[in-house]
Coordinates of C-alpha atoms in Angstrom, one line a residue:
X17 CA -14.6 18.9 -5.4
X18 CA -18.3 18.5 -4.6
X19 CA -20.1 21.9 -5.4
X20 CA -20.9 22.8 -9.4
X21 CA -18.2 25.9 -11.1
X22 CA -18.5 28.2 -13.4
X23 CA -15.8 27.6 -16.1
X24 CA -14.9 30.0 -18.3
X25 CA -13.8 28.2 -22.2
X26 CA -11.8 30.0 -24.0
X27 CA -11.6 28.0 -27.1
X28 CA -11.5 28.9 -30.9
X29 CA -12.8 25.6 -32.0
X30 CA -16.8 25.2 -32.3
X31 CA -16.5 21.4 -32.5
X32 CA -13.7 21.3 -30.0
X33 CA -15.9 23.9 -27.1
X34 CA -18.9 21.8 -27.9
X35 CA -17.3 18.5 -26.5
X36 CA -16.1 20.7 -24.3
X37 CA -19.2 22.1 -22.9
X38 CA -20.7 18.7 -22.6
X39 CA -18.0 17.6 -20.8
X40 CA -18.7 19.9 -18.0
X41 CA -22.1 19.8 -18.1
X42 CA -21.9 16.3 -17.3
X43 CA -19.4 16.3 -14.6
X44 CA -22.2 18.6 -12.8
X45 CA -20.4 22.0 -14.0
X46 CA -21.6 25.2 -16.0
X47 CA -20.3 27.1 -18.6
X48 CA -20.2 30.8 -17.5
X49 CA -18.9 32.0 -21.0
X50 CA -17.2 30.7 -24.2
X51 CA -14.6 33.3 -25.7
X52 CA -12.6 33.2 -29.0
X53 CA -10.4 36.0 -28.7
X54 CA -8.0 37.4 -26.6
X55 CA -10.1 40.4 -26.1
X56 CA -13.5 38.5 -25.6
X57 CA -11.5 36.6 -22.9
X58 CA -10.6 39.6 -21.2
X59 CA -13.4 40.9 -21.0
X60 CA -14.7 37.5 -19.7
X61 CA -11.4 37.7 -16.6
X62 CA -12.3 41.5 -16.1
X63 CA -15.8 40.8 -15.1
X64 CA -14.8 37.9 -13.0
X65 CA -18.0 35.9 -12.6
X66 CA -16.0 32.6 -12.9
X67 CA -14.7 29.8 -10.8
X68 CA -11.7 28.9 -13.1
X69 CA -10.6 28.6 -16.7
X70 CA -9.8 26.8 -19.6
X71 CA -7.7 28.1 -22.0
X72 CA -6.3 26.9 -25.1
X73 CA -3.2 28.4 -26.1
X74 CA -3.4 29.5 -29.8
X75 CA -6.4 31.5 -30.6
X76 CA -7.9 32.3 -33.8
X77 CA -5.9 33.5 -36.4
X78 CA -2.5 32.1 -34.4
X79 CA -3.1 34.7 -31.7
X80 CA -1.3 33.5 -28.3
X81 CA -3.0 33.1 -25.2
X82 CA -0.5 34.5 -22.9
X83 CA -2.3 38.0 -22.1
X84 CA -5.0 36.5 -20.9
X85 CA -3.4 33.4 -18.7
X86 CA -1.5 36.7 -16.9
X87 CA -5.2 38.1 -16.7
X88 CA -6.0 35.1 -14.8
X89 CA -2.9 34.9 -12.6
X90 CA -3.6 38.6 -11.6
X91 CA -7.1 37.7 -11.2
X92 CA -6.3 34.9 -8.4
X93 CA -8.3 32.3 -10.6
X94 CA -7.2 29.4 -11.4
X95 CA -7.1 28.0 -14.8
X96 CA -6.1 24.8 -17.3
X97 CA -3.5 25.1 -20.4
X98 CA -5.5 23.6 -23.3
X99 CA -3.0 22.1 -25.8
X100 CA -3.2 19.4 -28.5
X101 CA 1.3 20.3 -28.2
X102 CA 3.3 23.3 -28.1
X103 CA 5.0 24.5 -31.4
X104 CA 6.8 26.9 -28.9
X105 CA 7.5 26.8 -24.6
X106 CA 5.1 28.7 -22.8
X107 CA 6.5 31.8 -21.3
X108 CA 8.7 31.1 -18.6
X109 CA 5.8 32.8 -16.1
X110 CA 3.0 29.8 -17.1
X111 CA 5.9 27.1 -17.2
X112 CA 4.3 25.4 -14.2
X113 CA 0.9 25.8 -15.2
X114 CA -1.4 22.5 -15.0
X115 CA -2.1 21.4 -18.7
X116 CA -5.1 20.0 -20.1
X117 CA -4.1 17.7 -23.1
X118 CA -6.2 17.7 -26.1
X119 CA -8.2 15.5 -27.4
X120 CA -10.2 15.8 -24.3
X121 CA -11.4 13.3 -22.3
X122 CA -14.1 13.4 -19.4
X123 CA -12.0 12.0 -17.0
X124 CA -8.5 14.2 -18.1
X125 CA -11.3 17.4 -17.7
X126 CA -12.6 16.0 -14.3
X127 CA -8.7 15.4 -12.8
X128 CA -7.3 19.0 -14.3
X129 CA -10.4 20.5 -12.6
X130 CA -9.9 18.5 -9.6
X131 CA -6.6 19.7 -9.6
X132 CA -6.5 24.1 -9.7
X133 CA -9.7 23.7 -7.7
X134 CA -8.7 21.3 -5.0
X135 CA -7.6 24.4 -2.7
X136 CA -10.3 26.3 -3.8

């Protein structure tokens, strides 16, 4: 991957989206919107002006993430599961999805982007 994305962070974490942010900023990549929510993320997928997403799996409050990785499955873009561990199995629809273990690390950020994006 050689040009700059847009990634969509859809984080509940300040501290955590921070680190994340930088992380992409340094590895030459912008952040085209930070979302909290379920609904602030789908309304993020809806408008589309994204490359590709990363998307932690348990919101605020506990809410589950799953609406909105079927958002971005419908919306043909591609996307990172965001998990420090599952208390649960993902739905058996986003069983195969690539993960993103947390705590982040530049170089686990740059190969899961490398990876959804390398047919992009």
């Amino acid at each position: 991957m050689t040009s700059p994305l847009r990634i969509l962070v859809i984080e509940d974490e300040p501290l955590i989206a921070m680190v994340l942010e930088d992380y992409l900023d340094m590895l030459g990549h912008g952040v085209a919107g930070l979302a909290e929510t379920v609904e602030t993320a789908l309304s993020f997928v809806a408008a589309g002006d994204f490359d590709a997403a990363i998307l932690d799996v348990h919101l605020r409050g506990g809410e589950a993430s799953w609406p909105v990785a079927d958002a971005l499955v419908a919306a043909a873009k591609p996307f990172l599961v965001a998990t420090g561990g599952h208390v649960e199995p993902p739905p058996s629809r986003h069983a195969s999805a690539p993960v993103l273990t947390k705590p982040y690390t530049m170089d686990g950020v740059r190969m899961g982007l490398d990876g959804i994006t390398a047919s992009a």
